[in-house]
Structure formats: C-alpha cells, structure tokens
Amino acid sequence: MAVTANSPEVSTKLPLQTGRQFRAVPALTRNAARGVAVTFLSLIVLIPFAALVTNAFNQGLSGFWDAVVAKESLHAIGLTLFCATLGAGLNAVAGLATAWVLVRDRFFGQGLLNALIDLPFALPTVVAGVTLYTLYGPLSPVHISLTGTWIGITVAIMFVTLPFTVRAVQPVLETMTFTAQSAAATLGASPTRIFRTITLPALAPALLAGTGLAFARAVGEYGSVVFISNNLPYKTELASAYIFSLTSSNQNTAASAVSLALLVVALLLLGLFAALSRYFSRGAQ
Amino acid sequence: MKRSRQALRVAVLTYVGLLIGLPLFFVFQQTFAHGWSALGQALNEPQMDAAIVLSIKVALLAVPLNVIFGVGTSLWIVRHPSRFTAVLDRLIDIPLAISPIIVGLVLMLAYGQNGWFGKTFAAWGWSIMFSYPGIVIASIFVSLPLVSRQVIPLLREVGTHAEETAATLGAGPVRIFFTITLRSITWATAYGVTLTLARVIGEYGAVLVVSGNIALVTQTLTLNIGANFDNFSNFQGFVGASVLALTSIIILSMLSIARHRERKRHEYLA
Amino acid sequence: MSIWLKNISKSFGSDLVLDDITQEIPQGSLTALLGPSGSGKSTLLRIIAGLEQADSGRVELNGRDVTSVAIRDRHIGFCFQDYAPFNQLNVFENIAYGLKVQKLPKAQIRREVDDLLALVRLEGFADRYPRQLSGGQRQRMALARALAVKPEVLLLDEPFAALDAQVGAEMREWVRSLQHQLGITTILVTHNQSEAMEMADQLIILNGGKVEQSGKPADVYEAPANPFVLSFLGPLTTLNGVSLRPHNIEFCEVGQGSKVQVVDVLHLGFEVRVTVTNQDNDRTWVQLTHDEARKKNLQVGETAAIRQRSNS
C-alpha cells in the first residue's frame, strides 16, 4: 500500500498533538454529556428537591410532624394509598387477563383492543378526568354516578394505570414457550393447577414490576382524579389535591412536609414491590 | 376450554370498553352533539386558541431540550460508567414516580417569588414562575427520563466498535457523533421524542401549580379544558378535550410507527 | 512499516493486563498475537491502534513514536471481530467513509471504492446494506473500508471467530493471499493456534500479560520455550511421565519400547487416534496417519509396544 499520507513533514508535526486525545469519541461524549446532564439535573431536579426538604423542616422537626399528622393530611394520604392499592391491585388482575387475551387469543378487532390499551398513556390526564367525570358523574348519560366516592377515584386510577400492567406482562407472555405447561399437563395437572404453579410464578416478576409502576403513578395522580373526586376534605380529598390546596393558600411549609411524607411512603412501597419482584424472579435464568 | 377462553375474551373486551373505549367515544360524541356551527364557534374561542398556541410553544422548547438532555445523559451513563452514573441511572426515573403537584411545588420553592432564587431573579427582572419559562421547566421535569430510557438500552446494544472504527478511518469526534452514534439511535430517539411530546402537551398538575393558570397568558390547553369544566362550560371543554385527544391519537400512531421501525431494525440485527 | 513495542504495561484497576511487553513486528509481515482469552492480546492490539492508552511504554511505527498520537492520525486499519459495520450506511458508503473524511473529490472516491469493491470481490454489492450481507461478505466490506484510507498497518481482532468453519477457512486463505499481494504489515489477534500457524509469518504467544515466546511458527512449534507454549500450540500426551506430542510416538516391536494394551482406536479420516494403557493403567494416546494405522492393523485388546519417535 502506498504510504503517501505519512510524509516526513507530517511525522514531525505529529508529536505535537500530545495529551490524551487519543480517545477521540469518549473525549467528546464525556465532556459534553457530563456538562449537559449535570447542569440540567441540578437546575431542574436537585436544587428544587433540596428546596423541598429545607422547606419541609422550616419550622423544625415538630413543625414537619404536625403538618404530616394533621387530620386532613392523614386522611388524604390514607385515601390516596387505599385507592392506589385497590386500583393497581385490580389492574394486576385485569391487566394480566388483557395481556393474555392479546397474546393467546385471536379474534376480529384485536388490533383495536391493542391500540386502546395505549390510549391512557397518551391521553392527557385532564381529558381522562373530565370525560370520566361527565360519563360517570351527576349528569351521567348511563345513569351511574360515582362522583365524590372512592369508587369513582379508583375507576379513574384504573383508567390511567391499565397500560402499565398489560405492557409489562405482554412481552413475557409472548416469549413464553409453554413447554413446562405441557409437561405439567402430561403429569396430570389440571389447568388451574398449571396456571397457579407454573404460569403465574413465571409472570410474577413482570406483573409486580408493572403493578409497582401503576401504583407509583396512582399515588401521584392528579388530573384524572381531581374532577371525579370532588375534593371534599376528610372525605374524598386525595394527597395531591391536599398539597395543591396548601400551596394555593401559601402554606408552603405544610405542603412541603406532606409532599415529603408522601414521597417517602411511596418510595418505601416501591422498594417493597422491587423486593417482591426480585424474590419471584430468583428462579429465572 | 373453549368456553372459558370466550368468557375471558368477553370480560376483557367489556372491561377495556367501559374503562377506555366508552369515555373516548363519549368525548367525541359530546363534541359533535351541538352541530357543526357550534363546533366551529367553539374552535374559534379566543381563550382556547391562545391556550393551543401556548401548548405548542411549550412543546417546541421543552421537547428539544429534553432530547439534548436525554441523549447526553444516555451517552454519559453508557459510555463512561462510574459510581456517579450508577446513582444517576436510578435517580433519572424519579420524575415519573412523583405527583405532578409535588413537581410544581418543588419548582415554586426553588424559583418562585418567595423561593430560593426568587428575589435574585426578580432583581434581574426575570420571572420564571407564573410565566412561560416556568411552564417549560415543569414540562421538562415531568418528561425527563422518557428519551434516555429508550436510548440507554440501544446504546448498550450497539457498542463502541463502529465509533472506534470511524476514528481509525480518520473521523473526528463531531463527525463520529453525527454520522455513526446519532444515526444508530435515531429511531429510539424518535420514540422517546413522541413519548415526551405526548407527556408535555398533556401535562396538567405540574403546569397548574407553576403557571398561575391565567387565561390568554399562561393557560395551556390542558388548563383551559379544566377551567372550562370548572366554569360549567362543558361543551367548550369537550371541544378542547377532543383537540387534545385527537392529537394524542396522532402521537400514538407515530409511536407505533417508531416502535415498528425499531422492531424491524432488531430483526435485521438478529 | 515495522512496529516496535517498547516496555508496554497496562492495568485495568488492580488487574495487570500487559506486563512490560517489548516486541518488534517486522515490516510487511503477518504476525499473529496468539494466546488464551484474558492473555491481554486484544488489549495490546487496541494499544497499537490507539484505542487504548498504555500506562507505560512506547509504540513506534517505523521509528516514529506514536504513543500520544491520536487514533485518527496513526494511519492504522482496524477490523473488529464483529466487523463493526455502519448499519445505516450501504456498502459503498461504508467503504467511502474514510475517503470522505479526507474530503477527496467525489469522482476519485467513486473510483477508489470501485477498485476496493473489486479487490474484495464485492462488485455489485455497493447498494446493499450490511444486514443484507453474509458474514464473509461483511468481513470483506470491513477490510475494504479499512484499506480505503491506505493504512500503514492492518490490525485484525479475531477476524474469523464469528464465521462458520468452512467460510472461515476460505477467508483465512483469502486474507493471507491479499496480505501477500499488498505487503501491508498486519497483526492478527487469535486464540486459535491452528489459525495462527496457518496464516502467520511470525507468532507472538501471550499468556497472563507476558510474551511467552515469539518467532517463526515452525520454530516455535519445534522448540517450545516452556511447558505453556508446548501445551498451547498442539495436543499433548504423556509417555512414562514425559509430556510429548501424540504424533511423536510410534508403535514398535514388543521389547523395543514400553509394553501397552490398546484400549481404543478412532478413525478420523487421515488421522487415526489410538489410546493405550500400560501396566499401571496410565493412559497415552498416539496419533497415526491412516496408512501407518492400516499397516499396524491394531485391534482393541491387543498387546503392543510404543516409544518416542527417533527424529523428534
């Protein structure tokens, strides 16, 4: 091969290009990426969260505690956790059934069903909220009024969280080969027993992961539940709505305290879901 | 066996139909319930139109910023792993798990009038909260991980060999980034962009807190819809909701195209 | 272009991957860096290319110290085991990539790429995308892409590991003849000793980050410097407690060698493997040619005698 490019002039110049620029790609990505990520995260997430924690303890530990255990606060947090657990739990069942039908069944209109599942992901929560409110509210054309009840709140939560479970379970079902199920059947196991002892444990990690995401979303949900819940303090006021009412009346310390408490509780429960998911996937791979 | 399968099919169709299908149908039904002229009038309502324009403006800034952040963070996490990026990898999902109201609150505490930097910004003549920048920041916050969650696994999968080969062929870092790296993550990024777009134009809670919800000024389309229902202008609200729902259906279709392309690429690789 | 590696050391964390490597790679040669996985051979190749920086030591190309020269200025062609195709570019654009970087005129790029396509026998594939090529074609594309920028050194990292046996054999022969034709100094990293023996003018055997032995394949094979090289370069068996190659054992008249009993005879085409045991039940295996085996006509259970071949 010709060695034209390597003329003596070039050679003498080369040693001047010292330093550690030999990793051409990383040098760019490291510096640029680091700069962008750190700036962004600090400005948008870290500094604001530091402000939240500081504000929560503005009036000392007792101020924080008083705000959290205020009767209205406890009621709002309790109702939030109750409805989130119920909605996410029901969707664990419904989501599993839906994923099953999408993967294991074949019928006309299945594509439409598949598309409908993604809709709550894309549909703005406020649209979901006002629609559910009108459909299942006082002027309901189907004569079902769920406004101002925990049932209504749970329905709204079920609406926004259905895709989480379905989309978590679906890929696992799609790749499942069902040979273990066939083996169990040849050993005389009933369909129920096969489902309980083989299929369900295999799906459990994905199901729990999806339910965990659904639960997290449900705890923080606002737009889709605020209309149907009616926001009655001590009755149907959810944590997010309570925090919003505190901010609106400039009670920032109390709002920060309740927010922090809600975050801690939600993170603990998410940790529990993650631990359960790990426990069930211990046999996999 | 056959009967139980049919029962399950019917149960699922009923559940999804009542929970998602019926409400969606209902929005459009209400929108067209008063005829075309009423609909035309509602579409020209100035507050709603201003809200639509604001929502578009917010998306036009928040989405590109989030793409830059998402791709940058992904490159950092995948290509330069360290203890710090391991923490970052976990932290980055947090915005998805937080109530949008809390997102709004923390931004107010940092950048609002009485917040940490409120006085400084006021002295400089900047107003962040209750104005356009605040809405953009809130929108970025709630959609923060949507791009990087798509890009990170793909970057891991494609590896560095193509980039290194390009370097041995004489390409500089900028050329490598644009001709090799970026082109290998194009569709994953596109997927992340559509998710971000859907989230940004649909955000309600966080924007409600930071915008002040002033009609014609800081009211996005989602806020406008909520306000109309609060004022018992249900029809106007449904028209706005239809506009948003239609937009999200279009985004959803874009999403499925991006996902399809992504899957096809995987088939080629296999 | 000769390559000098001088006192190269490299650690990843507390892991010493390369330990004071000093080695010359002669101009125009095809040198194989041979070693088991984890021996540091790929790291050494990456250091020569500039994809990795040595902790200490120097890399010299034709007497020019390139230790701190950027990859793009080293004039090195590098082929990865997975060929690292640019999947979004077609074959033409892949090969033209380095030429475009040099901002050559379009007509010249076209001409040079056409020549390269002919060289690697990919005429007619210019518009295909890498995913539409077979493994062997992808590899030839990667070679053409690397050769396009007229590198002074060609570095190949496990180039045949991803190919099936037959295509791999064809490609080995083809790469060998291409290297002869171009006379470009080439380093090949492999863990496959027969591949190294078949292709290389010079072997460098690495183990645990150190050079165990280097030299012409035949010399290294005939005179291994230590037990590692002996065992790594070919099959081994033991006869009366001594390690030796199974083809260096022959059958002889009873009384002229160790008395053994035949326990197994395997016919593998040209090669026949005979397994024998002595009184202490120590196993030895012997490699015979088909002809030798036919003359001996050994049967399982038969008593025979073996000894080391006199010429070895």
PDB file of C-alpha atoms in Angstrom, chain A residues 74-212:
ATOM      1  CA  LEU A  74     -53.541  11.754  57.330  1.00  0.00           C
ATOM      2  CA  HIS A  75     -56.944  11.262  55.763  1.00  0.00           C
ATOM      3  CA  ALA A  76     -55.730  12.408  52.333  1.00  0.00           C
ATOM      4  CA  ILE A  77     -52.621  10.217  52.439  1.00  0.00           C
ATOM      5  CA  GLY A  78     -54.621   7.246  53.711  1.00  0.00           C
ATOM      6  CA  LEU A  79     -57.268   7.600  50.994  1.00  0.00           C
ATOM      7  CA  THR A  80     -54.562   8.009  48.343  1.00  0.00           C
ATOM      8  CA  LEU A  81     -52.771   4.845  49.405  1.00  0.00           C
ATOM      9  CA  PHE A  82     -56.058   2.945  49.691  1.00  0.00           C
ATOM     10  CA  CYS A  83     -57.323   3.880  46.234  1.00  0.00           C
ATOM     11  CA  ALA A  84     -53.877   3.445  44.651  1.00  0.00           C
ATOM     12  CA  THR A  85     -53.517  -0.035  46.116  1.00  0.00           C
ATOM     13  CA  LEU A  86     -57.045  -1.003  45.126  1.00  0.00           C
ATOM     14  CA  GLY A  87     -56.780   0.396  41.590  1.00  0.00           C
ATOM     15  CA  ALA A  88     -53.311  -1.038  40.937  1.00  0.00           C
ATOM     16  CA  GLY A  89     -54.334  -4.356  42.502  1.00  0.00           C
ATOM     17  CA  LEU A  90     -57.481  -4.692  40.384  1.00  0.00           C
ATOM     18  CA  ASN A  91     -55.452  -3.797  37.324  1.00  0.00           C
ATOM     19  CA  ALA A  92     -52.937  -6.508  38.148  1.00  0.00           C
ATOM     20  CA  VAL A  93     -55.755  -8.993  37.576  1.00  0.00           C
ATOM     21  CA  ALA A  94     -57.413  -7.158  34.692  1.00  0.00           C
ATOM     22  CA  GLY A  95     -54.070  -6.370  33.095  1.00  0.00           C
ATOM     23  CA  LEU A  96     -52.977  -9.987  33.227  1.00  0.00           C
ATOM     24  CA  ALA A  97     -56.277 -11.071  31.668  1.00  0.00           C
ATOM     25  CA  THR A  98     -55.981  -8.393  28.968  1.00  0.00           C
ATOM     26  CA  ALA A  99     -52.396  -9.327  28.136  1.00  0.00           C
ATOM     27  CA  TRP A 100     -53.438 -12.973  27.996  1.00  0.00           C
ATOM     28  CA  VAL A 101     -56.258 -12.244  25.564  1.00  0.00           C
ATOM     29  CA  LEU A 102     -53.959 -10.080  23.422  1.00  0.00           C
ATOM     30  CA  VAL A 103     -51.277 -12.766  23.189  1.00  0.00           C
ATOM     31  CA  ARG A 104     -53.062 -16.118  23.399  1.00  0.00           C
ATOM     32  CA  ASP A 105     -56.355 -15.326  21.664  1.00  0.00           C
ATOM     33  CA  ARG A 106     -57.116 -14.402  18.060  1.00  0.00           C
ATOM     34  CA  PHE A 107     -60.239 -12.521  17.064  1.00  0.00           C
ATOM     35  CA  PHE A 108     -61.523  -9.727  14.854  1.00  0.00           C
ATOM     36  CA  GLY A 109     -60.805  -6.288  16.297  1.00  0.00           C
ATOM     37  CA  GLN A 110     -57.835  -7.372  18.333  1.00  0.00           C
ATOM     38  CA  GLY A 111     -55.728  -4.612  16.792  1.00  0.00           C
ATOM     39  CA  LEU A 112     -58.215  -2.032  18.028  1.00  0.00           C
ATOM     40  CA  LEU A 113     -58.094  -3.501  21.534  1.00  0.00           C
ATOM     41  CA  ASN A 114     -54.317  -3.354  21.427  1.00  0.00           C
ATOM     42  CA  ALA A 115     -54.426   0.293  20.370  1.00  0.00           C
ATOM     43  CA  LEU A 116     -56.981   1.206  23.050  1.00  0.00           C
ATOM     44  CA  ILE A 117     -54.628  -0.095  25.745  1.00  0.00           C
ATOM     45  CA  ASP A 118     -52.005   2.533  24.915  1.00  0.00           C
ATOM     46  CA  LEU A 119     -54.517   5.347  24.895  1.00  0.00           C
ATOM     47  CA  PRO A 120     -54.288   6.230  28.616  1.00  0.00           C
ATOM     48  CA  PHE A 121     -50.516   6.635  28.159  1.00  0.00           C
ATOM     49  CA  ALA A 122     -51.035   9.248  25.512  1.00  0.00           C
ATOM     50  CA  LEU A 123     -54.357  10.752  26.534  1.00  0.00           C
ATOM     51  CA  PRO A 124     -53.822  13.823  28.730  1.00  0.00           C
ATOM     52  CA  THR A 125     -54.949  13.170  32.284  1.00  0.00           C
ATOM     53  CA  VAL A 126     -57.251  16.171  32.253  1.00  0.00           C
ATOM     54  CA  VAL A 127     -59.102  14.753  29.257  1.00  0.00           C
ATOM     55  CA  ALA A 128     -59.483  11.470  31.096  1.00  0.00           C
ATOM     56  CA  GLY A 129     -60.606  13.334  34.192  1.00  0.00           C
ATOM     57  CA  VAL A 130     -63.307  15.447  32.586  1.00  0.00           C
ATOM     58  CA  THR A 131     -64.536  12.559  30.476  1.00  0.00           C
ATOM     59  CA  LEU A 132     -64.896  10.165  33.372  1.00  0.00           C
ATOM     60  CA  TYR A 133     -66.494  12.956  35.376  1.00  0.00           C
ATOM     61  CA  THR A 134     -69.125  13.604  32.729  1.00  0.00           C
ATOM     62  CA  LEU A 135     -69.707   9.948  31.927  1.00  0.00           C
ATOM     63  CA  TYR A 136     -69.937   8.677  35.470  1.00  0.00           C
ATOM     64  CA  GLY A 137     -70.888  11.981  37.131  1.00  0.00           C
ATOM     65  CA  PRO A 138     -74.145  13.612  38.226  1.00  0.00           C
ATOM     66  CA  LEU A 139     -75.323  14.135  34.640  1.00  0.00           C
ATOM     67  CA  SER A 140     -74.275  10.661  33.574  1.00  0.00           C
ATOM     68  CA  PRO A 141     -75.908   9.530  30.333  1.00  0.00           C
ATOM     69  CA  VAL A 142     -75.584   5.944  31.586  1.00  0.00           C
ATOM     70  CA  HIS A 143     -77.068   6.880  34.973  1.00  0.00           C
ATOM     71  CA  ILE A 144     -74.117   5.840  37.072  1.00  0.00           C
ATOM     72  CA  SER A 145     -72.894   8.499  39.481  1.00  0.00           C
ATOM     73  CA  LEU A 146     -69.541   7.851  41.040  1.00  0.00           C
ATOM     74  CA  THR A 147     -68.649  11.498  41.729  1.00  0.00           C
ATOM     75  CA  GLY A 148     -67.328  12.168  45.185  1.00  0.00           C
ATOM     76  CA  THR A 149     -66.875   8.495  46.016  1.00  0.00           C
ATOM     77  CA  TRP A 150     -63.787   6.384  46.477  1.00  0.00           C
ATOM     78  CA  ILE A 151     -65.162   4.124  43.758  1.00  0.00           C
ATOM     79  CA  GLY A 152     -65.018   6.965  41.269  1.00  0.00           C
ATOM     80  CA  ILE A 153     -61.436   7.735  42.297  1.00  0.00           C
ATOM     81  CA  THR A 154     -60.493   4.081  41.889  1.00  0.00           C
ATOM     82  CA  VAL A 155     -62.097   3.920  38.439  1.00  0.00           C
ATOM     83  CA  ALA A 156     -60.067   6.945  37.344  1.00  0.00           C
ATOM     84  CA  ILE A 157     -56.913   5.294  38.687  1.00  0.00           C
ATOM     85  CA  MET A 158     -57.768   2.089  36.868  1.00  0.00           C
ATOM     86  CA  PHE A 159     -58.184   4.093  33.655  1.00  0.00           C
ATOM     87  CA  VAL A 160     -54.737   5.688  33.792  1.00  0.00           C
ATOM     88  CA  THR A 161     -52.828   2.637  35.041  1.00  0.00           C
ATOM     89  CA  LEU A 162     -54.186  -0.191  32.884  1.00  0.00           C
ATOM     90  CA  PRO A 163     -51.419   0.008  30.261  1.00  0.00           C
ATOM     91  CA  PHE A 164     -48.660  -0.354  32.881  1.00  0.00           C
ATOM     92  CA  THR A 165     -49.612  -3.922  33.795  1.00  0.00           C
ATOM     93  CA  VAL A 166     -50.610  -5.004  30.295  1.00  0.00           C
ATOM     94  CA  ARG A 167     -47.442  -3.719  28.654  1.00  0.00           C
ATOM     95  CA  ALA A 168     -45.265  -5.243  31.374  1.00  0.00           C
ATOM     96  CA  VAL A 169     -46.783  -8.726  31.151  1.00  0.00           C
ATOM     97  CA  GLN A 170     -47.363  -8.878  27.388  1.00  0.00           C
ATOM     98  CA  PRO A 171     -43.733  -9.312  26.235  1.00  0.00           C
ATOM     99  CA  VAL A 172     -43.127 -12.056  28.804  1.00  0.00           C
ATOM    100  CA  LEU A 173     -46.233 -13.920  27.657  1.00  0.00           C
ATOM    101  CA  GLU A 174     -45.155 -13.505  24.036  1.00  0.00           C
ATOM    102  CA  THR A 175     -41.811 -15.204  24.637  1.00  0.00           C
ATOM    103  CA  MET A 176     -43.220 -17.903  26.912  1.00  0.00           C
ATOM    104  CA  THR A 177     -42.891 -21.283  25.185  1.00  0.00           C
ATOM    105  CA  PHE A 178     -45.423 -23.182  27.336  1.00  0.00           C
ATOM    106  CA  THR A 179     -43.332 -26.365  27.257  1.00  0.00           C
ATOM    107  CA  ALA A 180     -43.309 -26.550  31.063  1.00  0.00           C
ATOM    108  CA  GLN A 181     -47.094 -26.244  30.987  1.00  0.00           C
ATOM    109  CA  SER A 182     -47.351 -29.120  28.530  1.00  0.00           C
ATOM    110  CA  ALA A 183     -45.010 -31.188  30.676  1.00  0.00           C
ATOM    111  CA  ALA A 184     -47.185 -30.497  33.713  1.00  0.00           C
ATOM    112  CA  ALA A 185     -50.290 -31.488  31.752  1.00  0.00           C
ATOM    113  CA  THR A 186     -48.720 -34.832  30.817  1.00  0.00           C
ATOM    114  CA  LEU A 187     -48.105 -35.340  34.544  1.00  0.00           C
ATOM    115  CA  GLY A 188     -51.837 -34.965  35.144  1.00  0.00           C
ATOM    116  CA  ALA A 189     -52.038 -31.402  36.469  1.00  0.00           C
ATOM    117  CA  SER A 190     -55.334 -29.553  35.989  1.00  0.00           C
ATOM    118  CA  PRO A 191     -55.386 -26.266  34.011  1.00  0.00           C
ATOM    119  CA  THR A 192     -55.965 -24.279  37.219  1.00  0.00           C
ATOM    120  CA  ARG A 193     -53.085 -26.018  38.919  1.00  0.00           C
ATOM    121  CA  ILE A 194     -50.807 -25.441  35.920  1.00  0.00           C
ATOM    122  CA  PHE A 195     -51.682 -21.750  35.887  1.00  0.00           C
ATOM    123  CA  ARG A 196     -51.159 -21.386  39.634  1.00  0.00           C
ATOM    124  CA  THR A 197     -47.944 -23.395  39.933  1.00  0.00           C
ATOM    125  CA  ILE A 198     -46.166 -22.705  36.622  1.00  0.00           C
ATOM    126  CA  THR A 199     -47.566 -19.845  34.568  1.00  0.00           C
ATOM    127  CA  LEU A 200     -48.232 -17.338  37.348  1.00  0.00           C
ATOM    128  CA  PRO A 201     -44.800 -17.652  39.032  1.00  0.00           C
ATOM    129  CA  ALA A 202     -43.140 -17.113  35.647  1.00  0.00           C
ATOM    130  CA  LEU A 203     -45.200 -13.970  35.064  1.00  0.00           C
ATOM    131  CA  ALA A 204     -44.890 -12.696  38.634  1.00  0.00           C
ATOM    132  CA  PRO A 205     -41.755 -10.521  38.242  1.00  0.00           C
ATOM    133  CA  ALA A 206     -43.150  -8.655  35.235  1.00  0.00           C
ATOM    134  CA  LEU A 207     -46.587  -8.426  36.816  1.00  0.00           C
ATOM    135  CA  LEU A 208     -45.145  -6.985  40.021  1.00  0.00           C
ATOM    136  CA  ALA A 209     -42.937  -4.546  38.131  1.00  0.00           C
ATOM    137  CA  GLY A 210     -45.922  -3.319  36.119  1.00  0.00           C
ATOM    138  CA  THR A 211     -48.113  -3.090  39.206  1.00  0.00           C
ATOM    139  CA  GLY A 212     -45.366  -1.179  41.005  1.00  0.00           C
TER     140      GLY A 212
END
